mmCIF file of C-alpha atoms in Angstrom:
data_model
loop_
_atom_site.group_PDB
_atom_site.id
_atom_site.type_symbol
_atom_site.label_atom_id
_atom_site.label_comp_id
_atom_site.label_asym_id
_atom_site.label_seq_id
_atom_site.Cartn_x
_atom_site.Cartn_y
_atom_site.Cartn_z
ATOM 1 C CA UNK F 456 0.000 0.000 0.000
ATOM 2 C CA UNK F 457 2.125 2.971 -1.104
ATOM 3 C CA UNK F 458 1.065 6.413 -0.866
ATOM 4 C CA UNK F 459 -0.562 8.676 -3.815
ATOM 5 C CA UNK F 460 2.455 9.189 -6.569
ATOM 6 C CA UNK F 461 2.352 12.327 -8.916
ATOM 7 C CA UNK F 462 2.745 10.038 -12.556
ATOM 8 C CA UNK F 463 2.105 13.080 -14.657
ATOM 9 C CA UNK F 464 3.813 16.746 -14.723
ATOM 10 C CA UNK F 465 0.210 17.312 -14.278
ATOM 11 C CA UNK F 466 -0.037 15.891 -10.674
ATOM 12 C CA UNK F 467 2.999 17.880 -9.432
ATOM 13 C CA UNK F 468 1.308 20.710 -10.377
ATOM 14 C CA UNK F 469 -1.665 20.597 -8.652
ATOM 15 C CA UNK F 470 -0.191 18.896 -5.617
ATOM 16 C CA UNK F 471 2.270 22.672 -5.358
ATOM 17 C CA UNK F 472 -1.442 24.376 -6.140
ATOM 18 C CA UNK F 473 -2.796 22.661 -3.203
ATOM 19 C CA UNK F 474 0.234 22.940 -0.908
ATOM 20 C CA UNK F 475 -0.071 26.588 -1.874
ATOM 21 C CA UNK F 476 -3.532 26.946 -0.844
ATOM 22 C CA UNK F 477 -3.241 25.209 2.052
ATOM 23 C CA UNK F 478 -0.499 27.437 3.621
ATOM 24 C CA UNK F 479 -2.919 30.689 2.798
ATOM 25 C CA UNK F 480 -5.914 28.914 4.510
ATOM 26 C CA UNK F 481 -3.418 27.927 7.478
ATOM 27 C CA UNK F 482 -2.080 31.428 7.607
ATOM 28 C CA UNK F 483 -5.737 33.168 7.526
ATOM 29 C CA UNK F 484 -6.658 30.383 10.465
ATOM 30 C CA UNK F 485 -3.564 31.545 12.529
ATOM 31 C CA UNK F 486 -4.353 35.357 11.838
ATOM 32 C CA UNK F 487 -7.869 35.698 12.856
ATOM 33 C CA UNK F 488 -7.155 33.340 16.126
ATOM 34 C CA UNK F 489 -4.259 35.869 16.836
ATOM 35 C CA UNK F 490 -7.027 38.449 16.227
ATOM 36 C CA UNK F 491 -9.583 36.898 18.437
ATOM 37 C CA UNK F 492 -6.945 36.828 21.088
ATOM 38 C CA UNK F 493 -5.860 40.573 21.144
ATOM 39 C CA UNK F 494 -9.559 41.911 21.157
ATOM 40 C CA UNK F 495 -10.622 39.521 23.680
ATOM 41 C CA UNK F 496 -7.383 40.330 26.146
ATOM 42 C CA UNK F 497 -7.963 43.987 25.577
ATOM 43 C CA UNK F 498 -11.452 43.273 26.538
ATOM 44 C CA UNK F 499 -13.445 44.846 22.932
ATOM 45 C CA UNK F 500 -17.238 44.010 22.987
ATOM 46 C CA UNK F 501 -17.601 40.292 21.207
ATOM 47 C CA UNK F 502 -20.967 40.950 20.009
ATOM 48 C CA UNK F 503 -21.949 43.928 17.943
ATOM 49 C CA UNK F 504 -25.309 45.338 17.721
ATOM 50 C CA UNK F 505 -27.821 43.216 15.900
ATOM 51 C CA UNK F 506 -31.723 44.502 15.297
ATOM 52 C CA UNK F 507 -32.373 44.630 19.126
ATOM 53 C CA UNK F 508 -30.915 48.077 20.499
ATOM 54 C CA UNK F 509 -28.858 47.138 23.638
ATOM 55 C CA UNK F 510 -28.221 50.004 26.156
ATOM 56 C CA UNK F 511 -25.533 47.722 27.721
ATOM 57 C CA UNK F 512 -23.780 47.750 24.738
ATOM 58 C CA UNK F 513 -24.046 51.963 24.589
ATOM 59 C CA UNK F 514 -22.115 52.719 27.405
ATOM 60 C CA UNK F 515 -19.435 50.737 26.584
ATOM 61 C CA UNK F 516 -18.605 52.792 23.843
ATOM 62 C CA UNK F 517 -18.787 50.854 21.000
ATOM 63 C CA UNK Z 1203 -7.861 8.253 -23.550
ATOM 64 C CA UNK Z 1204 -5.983 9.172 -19.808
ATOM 65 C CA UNK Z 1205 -3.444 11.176 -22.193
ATOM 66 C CA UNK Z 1206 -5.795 13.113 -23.855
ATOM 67 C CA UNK Z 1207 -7.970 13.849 -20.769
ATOM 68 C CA UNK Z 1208 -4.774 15.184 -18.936
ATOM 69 C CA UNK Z 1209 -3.648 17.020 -22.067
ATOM 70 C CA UNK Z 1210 -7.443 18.787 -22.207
ATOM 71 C CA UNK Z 1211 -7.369 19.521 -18.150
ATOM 72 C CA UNK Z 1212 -3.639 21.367 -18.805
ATOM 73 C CA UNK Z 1213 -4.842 24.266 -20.225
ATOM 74 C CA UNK Z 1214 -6.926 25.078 -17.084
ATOM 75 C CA UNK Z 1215 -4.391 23.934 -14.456
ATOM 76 C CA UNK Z 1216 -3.022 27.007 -13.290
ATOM 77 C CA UNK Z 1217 0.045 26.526 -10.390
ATOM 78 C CA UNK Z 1218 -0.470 28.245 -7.254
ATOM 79 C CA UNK Z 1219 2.522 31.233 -9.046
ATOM 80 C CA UNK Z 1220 -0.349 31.908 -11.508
ATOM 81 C CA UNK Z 1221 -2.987 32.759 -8.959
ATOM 82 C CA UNK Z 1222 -0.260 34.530 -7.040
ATOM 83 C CA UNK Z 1223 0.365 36.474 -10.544
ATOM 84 C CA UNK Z 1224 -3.265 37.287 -11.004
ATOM 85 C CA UNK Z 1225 -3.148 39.367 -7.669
ATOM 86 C CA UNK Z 1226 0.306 41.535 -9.021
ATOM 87 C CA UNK Z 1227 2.065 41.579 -6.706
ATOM 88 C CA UNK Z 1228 4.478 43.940 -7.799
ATOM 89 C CA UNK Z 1229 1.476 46.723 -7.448
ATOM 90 C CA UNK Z 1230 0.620 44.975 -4.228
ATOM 91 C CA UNK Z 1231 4.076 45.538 -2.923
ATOM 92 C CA UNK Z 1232 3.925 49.601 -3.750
ATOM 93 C CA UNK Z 1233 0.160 49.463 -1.774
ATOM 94 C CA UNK Z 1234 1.719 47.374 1.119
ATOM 95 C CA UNK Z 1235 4.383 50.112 1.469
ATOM 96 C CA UNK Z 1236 2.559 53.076 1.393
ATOM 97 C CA UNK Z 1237 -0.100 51.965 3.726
ATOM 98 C CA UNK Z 1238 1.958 50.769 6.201
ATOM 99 C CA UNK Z 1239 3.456 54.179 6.546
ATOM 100 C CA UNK Z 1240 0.313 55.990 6.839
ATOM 101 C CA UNK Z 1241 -0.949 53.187 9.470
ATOM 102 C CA UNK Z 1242 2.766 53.883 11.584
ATOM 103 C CA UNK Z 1243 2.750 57.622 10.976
ATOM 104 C CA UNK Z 1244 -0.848 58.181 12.554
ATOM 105 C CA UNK Z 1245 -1.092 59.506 15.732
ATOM 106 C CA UNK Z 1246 -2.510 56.193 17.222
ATOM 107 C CA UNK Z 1247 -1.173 52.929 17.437
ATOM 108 C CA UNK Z 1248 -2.617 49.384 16.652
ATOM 109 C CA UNK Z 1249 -1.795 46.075 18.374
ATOM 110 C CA UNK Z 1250 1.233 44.276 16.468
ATOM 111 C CA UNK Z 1251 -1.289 41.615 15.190
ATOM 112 C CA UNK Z 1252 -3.889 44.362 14.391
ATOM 113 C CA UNK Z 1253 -1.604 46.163 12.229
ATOM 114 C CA UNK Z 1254 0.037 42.850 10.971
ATOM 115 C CA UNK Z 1255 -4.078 41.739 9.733
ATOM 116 C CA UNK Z 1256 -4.859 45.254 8.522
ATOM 117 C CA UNK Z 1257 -1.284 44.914 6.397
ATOM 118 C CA UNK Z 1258 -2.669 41.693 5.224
ATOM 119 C CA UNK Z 1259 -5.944 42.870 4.242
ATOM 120 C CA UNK Z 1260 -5.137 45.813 2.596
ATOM 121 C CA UNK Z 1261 -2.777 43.382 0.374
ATOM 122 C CA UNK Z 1262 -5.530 41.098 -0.121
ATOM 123 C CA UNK Z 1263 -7.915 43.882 -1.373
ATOM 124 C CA UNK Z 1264 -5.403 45.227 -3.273
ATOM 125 C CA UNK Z 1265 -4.687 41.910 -5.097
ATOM 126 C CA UNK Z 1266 -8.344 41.068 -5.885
ATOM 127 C CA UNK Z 1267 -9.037 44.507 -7.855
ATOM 128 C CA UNK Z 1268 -5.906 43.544 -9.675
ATOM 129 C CA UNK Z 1269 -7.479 39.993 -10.231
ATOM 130 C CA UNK Z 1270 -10.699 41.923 -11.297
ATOM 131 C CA UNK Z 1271 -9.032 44.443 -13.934
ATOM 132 C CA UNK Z 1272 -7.178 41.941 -15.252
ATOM 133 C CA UNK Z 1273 -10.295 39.484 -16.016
ATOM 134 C CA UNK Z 1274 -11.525 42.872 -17.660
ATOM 135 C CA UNK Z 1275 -8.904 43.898 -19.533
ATOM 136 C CA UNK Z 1276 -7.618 40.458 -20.637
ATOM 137 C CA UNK Z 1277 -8.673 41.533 -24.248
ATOM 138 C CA UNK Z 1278 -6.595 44.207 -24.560
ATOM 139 C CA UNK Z 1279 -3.628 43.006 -22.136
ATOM 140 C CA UNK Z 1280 -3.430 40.266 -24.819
ATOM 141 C CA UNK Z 1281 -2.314 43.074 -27.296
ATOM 142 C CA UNK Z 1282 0.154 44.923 -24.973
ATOM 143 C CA UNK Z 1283 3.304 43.862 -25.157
ATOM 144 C CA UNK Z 1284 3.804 44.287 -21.595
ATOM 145 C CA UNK Z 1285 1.084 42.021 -20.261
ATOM 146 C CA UNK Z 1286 0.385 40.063 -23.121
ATOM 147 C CA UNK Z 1287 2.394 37.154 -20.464
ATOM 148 C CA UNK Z 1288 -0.090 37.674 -17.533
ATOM 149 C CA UNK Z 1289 -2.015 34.606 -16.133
ATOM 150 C CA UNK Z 1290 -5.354 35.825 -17.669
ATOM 151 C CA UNK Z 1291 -4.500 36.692 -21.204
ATOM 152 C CA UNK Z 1292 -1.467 33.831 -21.471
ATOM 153 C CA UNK Z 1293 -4.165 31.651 -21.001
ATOM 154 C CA UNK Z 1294 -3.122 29.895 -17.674
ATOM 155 C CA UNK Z 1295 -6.071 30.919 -15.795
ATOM 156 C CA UNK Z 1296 -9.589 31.099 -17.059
ATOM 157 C CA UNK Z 1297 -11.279 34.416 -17.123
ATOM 158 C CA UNK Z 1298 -14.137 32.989 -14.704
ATOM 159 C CA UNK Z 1299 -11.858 31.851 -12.191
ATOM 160 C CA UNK Z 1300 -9.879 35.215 -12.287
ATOM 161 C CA UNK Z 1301 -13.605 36.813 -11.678
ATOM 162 C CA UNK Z 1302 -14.265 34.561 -9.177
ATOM 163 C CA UNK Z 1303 -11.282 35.092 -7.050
ATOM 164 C CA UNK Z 1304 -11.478 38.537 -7.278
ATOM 165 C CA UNK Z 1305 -15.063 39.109 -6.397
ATOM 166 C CA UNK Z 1306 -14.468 36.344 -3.506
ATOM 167 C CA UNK Z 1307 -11.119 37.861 -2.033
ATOM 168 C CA UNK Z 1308 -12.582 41.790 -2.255
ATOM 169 C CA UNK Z 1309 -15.502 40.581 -0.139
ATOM 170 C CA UNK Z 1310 -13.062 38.559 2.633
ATOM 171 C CA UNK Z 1311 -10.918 41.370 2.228
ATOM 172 C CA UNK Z 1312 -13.189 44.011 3.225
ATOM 173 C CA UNK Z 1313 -14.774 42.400 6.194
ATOM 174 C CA UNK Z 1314 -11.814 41.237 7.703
ATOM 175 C CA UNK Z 1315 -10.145 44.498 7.711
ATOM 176 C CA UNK Z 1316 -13.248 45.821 9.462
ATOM 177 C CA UNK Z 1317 -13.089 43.011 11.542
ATOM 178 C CA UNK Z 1318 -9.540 43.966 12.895
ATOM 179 C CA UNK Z 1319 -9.304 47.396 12.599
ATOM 180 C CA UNK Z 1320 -12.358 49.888 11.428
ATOM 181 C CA UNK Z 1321 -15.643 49.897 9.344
ATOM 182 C CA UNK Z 1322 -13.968 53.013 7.909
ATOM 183 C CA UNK Z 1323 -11.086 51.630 6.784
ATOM 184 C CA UNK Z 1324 -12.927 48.517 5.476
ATOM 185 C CA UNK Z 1325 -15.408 50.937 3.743
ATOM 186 C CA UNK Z 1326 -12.424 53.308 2.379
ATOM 187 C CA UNK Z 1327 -11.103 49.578 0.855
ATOM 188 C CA UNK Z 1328 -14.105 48.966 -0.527
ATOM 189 C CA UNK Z 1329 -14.218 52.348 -2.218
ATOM 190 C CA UNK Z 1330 -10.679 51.395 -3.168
ATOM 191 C CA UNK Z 1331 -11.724 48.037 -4.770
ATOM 192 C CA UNK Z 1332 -14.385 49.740 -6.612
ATOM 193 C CA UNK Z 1333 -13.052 53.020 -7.711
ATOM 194 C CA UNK Z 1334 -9.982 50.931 -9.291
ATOM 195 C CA UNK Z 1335 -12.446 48.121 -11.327
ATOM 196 C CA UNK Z 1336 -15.457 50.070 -12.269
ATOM 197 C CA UNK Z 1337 -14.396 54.032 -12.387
ATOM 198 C CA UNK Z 1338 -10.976 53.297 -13.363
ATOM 199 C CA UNK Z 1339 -11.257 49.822 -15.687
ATOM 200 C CA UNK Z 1340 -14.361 49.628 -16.852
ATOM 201 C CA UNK Z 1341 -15.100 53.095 -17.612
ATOM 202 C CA UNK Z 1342 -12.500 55.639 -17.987
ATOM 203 C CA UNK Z 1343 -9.612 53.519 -19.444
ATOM 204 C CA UNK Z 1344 -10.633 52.901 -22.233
ATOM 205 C CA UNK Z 1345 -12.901 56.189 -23.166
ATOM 206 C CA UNK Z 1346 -10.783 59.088 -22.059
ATOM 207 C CA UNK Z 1347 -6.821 60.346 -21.959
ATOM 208 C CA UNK Z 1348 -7.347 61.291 -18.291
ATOM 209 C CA UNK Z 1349 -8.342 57.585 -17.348
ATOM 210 C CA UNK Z 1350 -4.921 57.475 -14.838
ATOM 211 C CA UNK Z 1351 -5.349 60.792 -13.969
ATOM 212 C CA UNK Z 1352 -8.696 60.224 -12.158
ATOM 213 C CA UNK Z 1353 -7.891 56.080 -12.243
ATOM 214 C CA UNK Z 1354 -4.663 57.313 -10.144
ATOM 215 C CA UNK Z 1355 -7.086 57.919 -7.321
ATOM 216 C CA UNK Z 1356 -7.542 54.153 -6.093
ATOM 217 C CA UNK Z 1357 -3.565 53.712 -5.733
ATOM 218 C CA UNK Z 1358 -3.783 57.018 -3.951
ATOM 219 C CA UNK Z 1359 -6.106 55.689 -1.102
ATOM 220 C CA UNK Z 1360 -3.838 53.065 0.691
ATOM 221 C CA UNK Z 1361 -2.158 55.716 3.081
ATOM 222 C CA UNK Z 1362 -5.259 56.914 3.608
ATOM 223 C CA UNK Z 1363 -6.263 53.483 4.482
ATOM 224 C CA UNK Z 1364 -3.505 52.944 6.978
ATOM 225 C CA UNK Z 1365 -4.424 56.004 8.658
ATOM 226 C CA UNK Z 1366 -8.137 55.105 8.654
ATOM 227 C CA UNK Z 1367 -7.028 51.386 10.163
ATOM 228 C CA UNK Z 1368 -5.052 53.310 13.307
ATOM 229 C CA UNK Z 1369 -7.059 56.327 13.934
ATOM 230 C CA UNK Z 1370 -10.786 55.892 12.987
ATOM 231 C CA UNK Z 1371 -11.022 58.870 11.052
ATOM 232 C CA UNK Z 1372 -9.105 60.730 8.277
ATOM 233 C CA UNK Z 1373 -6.857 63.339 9.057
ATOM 234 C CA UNK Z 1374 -5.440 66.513 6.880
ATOM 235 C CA UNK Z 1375 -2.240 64.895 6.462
ATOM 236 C CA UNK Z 1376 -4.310 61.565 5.348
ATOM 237 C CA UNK Z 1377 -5.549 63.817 2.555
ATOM 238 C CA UNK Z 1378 -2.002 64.888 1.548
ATOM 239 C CA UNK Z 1379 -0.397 61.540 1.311
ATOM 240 C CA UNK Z 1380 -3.494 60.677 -1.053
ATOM 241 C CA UNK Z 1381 -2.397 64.055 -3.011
ATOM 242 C CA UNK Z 1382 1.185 62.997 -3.427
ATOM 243 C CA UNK Z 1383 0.378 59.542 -4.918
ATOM 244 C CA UNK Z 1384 -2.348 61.292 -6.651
ATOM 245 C CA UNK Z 1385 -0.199 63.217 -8.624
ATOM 246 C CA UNK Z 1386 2.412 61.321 -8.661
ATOM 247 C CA UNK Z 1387 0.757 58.394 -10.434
ATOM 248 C CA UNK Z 1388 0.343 61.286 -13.748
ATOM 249 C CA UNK Z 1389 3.459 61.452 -14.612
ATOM 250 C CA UNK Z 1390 4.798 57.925 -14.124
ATOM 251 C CA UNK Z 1391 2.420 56.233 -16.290
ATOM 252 C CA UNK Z 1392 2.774 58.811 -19.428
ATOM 253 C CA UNK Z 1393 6.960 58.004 -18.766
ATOM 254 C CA UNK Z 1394 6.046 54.447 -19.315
ATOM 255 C CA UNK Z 1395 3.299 55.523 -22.229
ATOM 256 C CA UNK Z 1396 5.970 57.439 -23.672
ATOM 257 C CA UNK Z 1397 8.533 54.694 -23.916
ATOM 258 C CA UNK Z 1398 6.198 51.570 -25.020
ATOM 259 C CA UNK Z 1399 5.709 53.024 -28.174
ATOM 260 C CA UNK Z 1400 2.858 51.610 -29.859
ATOM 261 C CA UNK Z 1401 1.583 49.150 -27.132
ATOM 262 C CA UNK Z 1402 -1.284 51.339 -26.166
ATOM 263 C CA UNK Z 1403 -2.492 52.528 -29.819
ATOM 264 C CA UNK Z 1404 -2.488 49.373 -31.008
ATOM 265 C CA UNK Z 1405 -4.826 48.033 -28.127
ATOM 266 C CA UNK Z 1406 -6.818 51.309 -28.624
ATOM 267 C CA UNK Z 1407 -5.996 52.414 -25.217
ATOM 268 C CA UNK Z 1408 -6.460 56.313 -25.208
ATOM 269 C CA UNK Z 1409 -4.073 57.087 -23.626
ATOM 270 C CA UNK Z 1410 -2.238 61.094 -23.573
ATOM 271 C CA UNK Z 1411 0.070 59.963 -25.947
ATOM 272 C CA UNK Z 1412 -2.388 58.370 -28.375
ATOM 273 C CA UNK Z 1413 -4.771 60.994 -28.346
ATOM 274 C CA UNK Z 1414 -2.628 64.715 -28.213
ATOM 275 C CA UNK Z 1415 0.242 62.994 -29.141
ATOM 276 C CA UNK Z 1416 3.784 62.876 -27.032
ATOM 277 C CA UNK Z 1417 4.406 66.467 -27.511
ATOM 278 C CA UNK Z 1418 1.232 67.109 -25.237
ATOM 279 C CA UNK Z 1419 2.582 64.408 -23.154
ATOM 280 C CA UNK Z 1420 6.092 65.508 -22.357
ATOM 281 C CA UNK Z 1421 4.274 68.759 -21.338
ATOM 282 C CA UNK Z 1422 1.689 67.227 -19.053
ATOM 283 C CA UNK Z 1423 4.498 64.831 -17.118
ATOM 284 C CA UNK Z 1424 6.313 68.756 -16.863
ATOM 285 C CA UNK Z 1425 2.937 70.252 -15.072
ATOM 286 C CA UNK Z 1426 2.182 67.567 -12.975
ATOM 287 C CA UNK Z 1427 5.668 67.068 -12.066
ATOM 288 C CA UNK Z 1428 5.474 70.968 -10.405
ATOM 289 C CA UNK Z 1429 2.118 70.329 -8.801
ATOM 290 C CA UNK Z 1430 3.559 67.559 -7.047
ATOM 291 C CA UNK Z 1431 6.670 69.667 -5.503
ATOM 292 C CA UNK Z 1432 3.968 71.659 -3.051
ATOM 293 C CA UNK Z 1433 2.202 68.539 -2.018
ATOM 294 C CA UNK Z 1434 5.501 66.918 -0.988
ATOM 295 C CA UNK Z 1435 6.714 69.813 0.777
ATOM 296 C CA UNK Z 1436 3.757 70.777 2.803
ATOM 297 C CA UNK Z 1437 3.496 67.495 4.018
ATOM 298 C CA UNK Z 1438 7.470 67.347 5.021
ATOM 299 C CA UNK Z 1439 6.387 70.330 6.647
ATOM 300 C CA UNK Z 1440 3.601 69.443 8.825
ATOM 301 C CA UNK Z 1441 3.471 66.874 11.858
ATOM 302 C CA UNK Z 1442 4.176 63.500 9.660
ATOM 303 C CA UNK Z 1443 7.246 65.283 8.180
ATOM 304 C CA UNK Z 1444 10.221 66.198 9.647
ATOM 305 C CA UNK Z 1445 14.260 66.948 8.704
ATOM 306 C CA UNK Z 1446 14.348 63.677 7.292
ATOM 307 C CA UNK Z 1447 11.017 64.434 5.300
ATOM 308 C CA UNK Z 1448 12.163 67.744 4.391
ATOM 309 C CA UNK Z 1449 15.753 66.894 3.043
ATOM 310 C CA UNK Z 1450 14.544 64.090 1.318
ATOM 311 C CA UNK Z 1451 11.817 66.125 -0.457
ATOM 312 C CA UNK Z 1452 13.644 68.582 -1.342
ATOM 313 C CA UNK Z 1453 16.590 66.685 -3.145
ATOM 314 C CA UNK Z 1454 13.657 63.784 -5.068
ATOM 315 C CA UNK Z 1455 11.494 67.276 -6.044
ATOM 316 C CA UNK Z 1456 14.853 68.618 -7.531
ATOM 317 C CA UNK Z 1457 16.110 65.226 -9.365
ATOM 318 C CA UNK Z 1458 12.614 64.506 -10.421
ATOM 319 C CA UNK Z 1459 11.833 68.030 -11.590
ATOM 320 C CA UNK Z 1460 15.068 68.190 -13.529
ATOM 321 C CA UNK Z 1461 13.845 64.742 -15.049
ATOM 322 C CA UNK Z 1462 10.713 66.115 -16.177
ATOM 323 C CA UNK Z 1463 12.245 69.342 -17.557
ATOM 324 C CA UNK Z 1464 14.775 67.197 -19.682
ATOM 325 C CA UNK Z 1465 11.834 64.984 -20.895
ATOM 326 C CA UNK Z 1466 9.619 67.985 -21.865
ATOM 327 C CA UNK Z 1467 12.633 69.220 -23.746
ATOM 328 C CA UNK Z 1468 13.252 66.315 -25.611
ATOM 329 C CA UNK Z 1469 12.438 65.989 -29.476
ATOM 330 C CA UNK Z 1470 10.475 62.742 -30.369
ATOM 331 C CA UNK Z 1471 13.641 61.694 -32.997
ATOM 332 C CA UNK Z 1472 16.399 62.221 -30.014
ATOM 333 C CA UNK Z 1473 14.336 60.215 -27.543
ATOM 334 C CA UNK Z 1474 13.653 57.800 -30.516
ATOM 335 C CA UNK Z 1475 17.383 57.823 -31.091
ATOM 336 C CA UNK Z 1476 18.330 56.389 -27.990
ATOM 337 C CA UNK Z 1477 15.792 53.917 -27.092
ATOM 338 C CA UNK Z 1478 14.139 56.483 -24.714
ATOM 339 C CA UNK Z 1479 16.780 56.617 -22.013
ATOM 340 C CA UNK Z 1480 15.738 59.773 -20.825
ATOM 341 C CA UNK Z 1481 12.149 58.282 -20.502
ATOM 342 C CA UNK Z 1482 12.860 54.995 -18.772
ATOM 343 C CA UNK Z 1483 15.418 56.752 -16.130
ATOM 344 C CA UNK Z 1484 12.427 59.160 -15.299
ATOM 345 C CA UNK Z 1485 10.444 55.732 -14.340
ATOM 346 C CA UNK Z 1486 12.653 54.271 -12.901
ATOM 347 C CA UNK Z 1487 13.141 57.447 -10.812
ATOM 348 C CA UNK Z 1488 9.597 57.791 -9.905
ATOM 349 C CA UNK Z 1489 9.409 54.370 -8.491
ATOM 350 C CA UNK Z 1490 12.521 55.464 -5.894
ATOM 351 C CA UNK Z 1491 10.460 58.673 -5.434
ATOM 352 C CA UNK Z 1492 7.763 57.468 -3.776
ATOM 353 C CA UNK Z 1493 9.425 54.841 -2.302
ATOM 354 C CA UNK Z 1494 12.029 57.195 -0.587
ATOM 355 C CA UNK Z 1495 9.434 59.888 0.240
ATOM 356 C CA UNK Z 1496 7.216 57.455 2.386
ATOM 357 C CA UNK Z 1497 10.393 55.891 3.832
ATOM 358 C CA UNK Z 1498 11.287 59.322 4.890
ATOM 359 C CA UNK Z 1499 7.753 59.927 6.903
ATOM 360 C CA UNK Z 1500 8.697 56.457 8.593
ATOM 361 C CA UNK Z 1501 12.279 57.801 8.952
ATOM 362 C CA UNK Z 1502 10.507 60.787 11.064
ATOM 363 C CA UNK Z 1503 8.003 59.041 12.648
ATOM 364 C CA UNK Z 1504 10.718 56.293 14.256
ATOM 365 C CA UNK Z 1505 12.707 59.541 15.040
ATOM 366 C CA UNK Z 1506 10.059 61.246 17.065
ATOM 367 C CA UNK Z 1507 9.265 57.942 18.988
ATOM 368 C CA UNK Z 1508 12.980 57.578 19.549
ATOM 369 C CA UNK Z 1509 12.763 61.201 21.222
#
C-alpha cells in the first residue's frame, strides 16, 4: 500500500497548487485566532449590535 | 484516452505562481508600502497583530481589484506587449476563475479588515476596490486620456487606508499623502506611455500619448511634475514630516523636476534615437520617489518615537 504518486507533470502541479492553498488557509486560520486573542485580552465588545438596540452595549462605547 | 484527458485539463491547471500572478504583486508591494506608513505615521497605534491583519488585508484587497481588472482587460492586455504574459491573457487561468477570485477575495478582504481594525477603513477599501475596477477599468480607461489621472485615485487611497485602520477617522495629512500619490501616479504612467511606443495605440488604449500625441505628453508629465513639488513639501512640513522628510523632499522634487524638464525638452527623434533613455530613467526614478518619500515619513516618525 504505497502512498498517492504524482505520474504526470500534471499531478505535481496541482499537488504545489494545493500545498499553496493550504499554507494561505493555514495562515488566515492563525491570523484571525491571533485576532480573536488581542480583542478579547484587551477586553473589545464580542458581540456587535444586531436589530435589538442594547443600552448595555451603549455605554461601553462601542 | 488518460493522455488526452490530462492534455485537455492542462490548459486550465493554473500553479499556485499563476494565482499569485493574477493578484500583481508587484502593485501589491507599492500598496503594502505606502499603507503601512500611513498606518505607523498616525497619531494612534494598533496592536502588532492588528496592524500585521490590517497589512494583510489591505494586500488582499489590493490583489483582488488587480485579479478583477485583469479578467476585464484580458482583451486588450493580450495586445500589450507588456502584459500580453499575464495569467489571464497567457491563457493559464480562465477568465471565470480570475472573476471569481477577485469578487471572492474583495468581499473577505473588506470584512476582515473591518473586523480587525475599522468599518472606515474597510469601507475606504471597498471604495478602493471599486473606484480601481469600475471608475478606473471599466469606464474611464478605455474612453478618455485622463483615465490614470482620475484612475490614479484608487492607488492614492492606501495611506489613507492605513491612517483610517489606526485612527478611525481621516486626518489633513491623510488627505495629503493621497495628493502625493495622486499626482504622482500622472506622470509615471505617461513616462512608461511614452517609452512603449505603440503598445497602447495598437490596443486602442487612449491614452495622452495616443490621443494629443507625445508632444502634449512631455508637457503634461512637466505640469504635474510641479504640482507635485507643493504637495511633498507641505506634508514634510507638517506633523508627519520632519528633517528627514524635508531633506529628502527637497533633493527627489529637484532630481525629479530636472527629469521632467529634460523629458519635456526632448524631441520625439532624439528620444527615438536612444531607445528612450531619458524616458525609462524618469520611471525608474519615480518608483525610488515614492518609495524614498514614504520611507522618509517612517524615517521621522521612528525619530520622534525615539525622542
Amino acid at each position: 500500500m504505497s502512498g498517492i504518486r504524482a505520474t504526470h507533470e500534471l499531478h505535481a502541479r496541482r499537488f504545489s497548487r494545493n500545498l499553496g492553498v493550504a499554507v494561505a488557509l493555514a495562515v488566515f486560520v492563525a491570523i484571525v485566532f491571533a485576532l480573536t486573542v488581542v480583542k478579547m485580552k484587551r477586553g473589545d465588545p464580542l458581540q456587535g449590535f444586531d436589530h435589538v438596540v442594547r443600552p448595555g452595549m451603549e455605554d461601553s462605547g462601542s | 484516452m488518460p493522455d488526452l484527458a490530462i492534455s485537455a485539463a492542462q490548459e486550465h491547471e493554473p500553479t499556485f505562481g499563476d494565482y499569485v500572478a493574477l493578484l500583481k504583486p508587484r502593485v501589491m508591494s507599492l500598496v503594502v508600502f505606502t499603507a503601512l506608513v500611513g498606518l505607523l505615521v498616525a497619531p494612534a497605534s494598533l496592536h502588532a497583530i492588528e496592524a500585521v491583519a490590517a497589512m494583510l488585508f489591505i494586500a488582499l484587497g489590493a490583489g483582488a481589484a488587480g485579479a478583477l481588472n485583469m479578467w476585464y482587460d484580458a482583451d486588450i492586455d493580450s495586445i500589450m506587449r507588456r502584459t500580453m504574459k499575464r495569467p489571464v491573457p497567457s491563457g493559464r487561468v480562465a477568465p471565470d476563475e480570475a472573476l471569481a477570485i477577485g469578487i471572492g477575495l474583495s468581499g473577505l478582504a473588506v470584512v476582515m479588515l473591518g473586523l480587525a481594525t475599522n468599518v472606515l477603513a474597510a469601507s475606504l477599501l471597498a471604495v478602493t476596490i471599486s473606484f480601481y475596477v469600475v471608475i478606473y477599468t471599466m469606464w474611464l480607461k478605455r474612453r478618455t486620456p485622463q483615465n490614470i489621472v482620475i484612475g490614479g485615485a484608487a492607488g492614492a487611497f492606501p495611506p489613507m487606508i492605513g491612517w483610517a485602520a489606526a485612527t478611525g477617522s481621516v486626518s489633513m495629512e491623510a488627505c495629503l499623502m493621497f495628493a502625493l500619490i495622486f499626482m504622482w501616479t500622472p506622470p509615471h504612467f505617461w513616462a512608461l506611455a511614452l517609452f512603449m511606443r505603440s503598445d497602447y495605440e495598437n490596443a486602442g488604449v487612449p491614452m495622452l500619448t495616443v490621443t494629443h500625441g507625445r508632444p502634449a505628453a512631455r508637457r503634461h508629465i512637466l505640469a504635474y511634475t510641479l504640482l507635485l513639488v507643493p504637495v511633498s513639501l507641505w506634508l514634510a512640513l507638517g506633523p508627519v514630516g520632519g528633517p528627514v522628510s524635508l531633506a529628502a523632499a527637497v533633493v527627489l522634487n529637484l532630481m525629479f523636476v530636472r527629469g521632467a524638464v529634460q523629458i519635456c525638452m526632448r524631441p520625439e527623434a532624439v528620444a527615438q534615437g536612444d531607445g528612450y533613455a531619458a524616458e525609462k530613467a524618469f520611471f525608474r526614478a519615480s518608483l525610488f520617489y515614492l518609495f524614498l518619500h514614504f520611507g522618509a515619513f517612517l524615517a521621522d516618525a521612528v525619530v520622534r518615537q525615539a525622542s
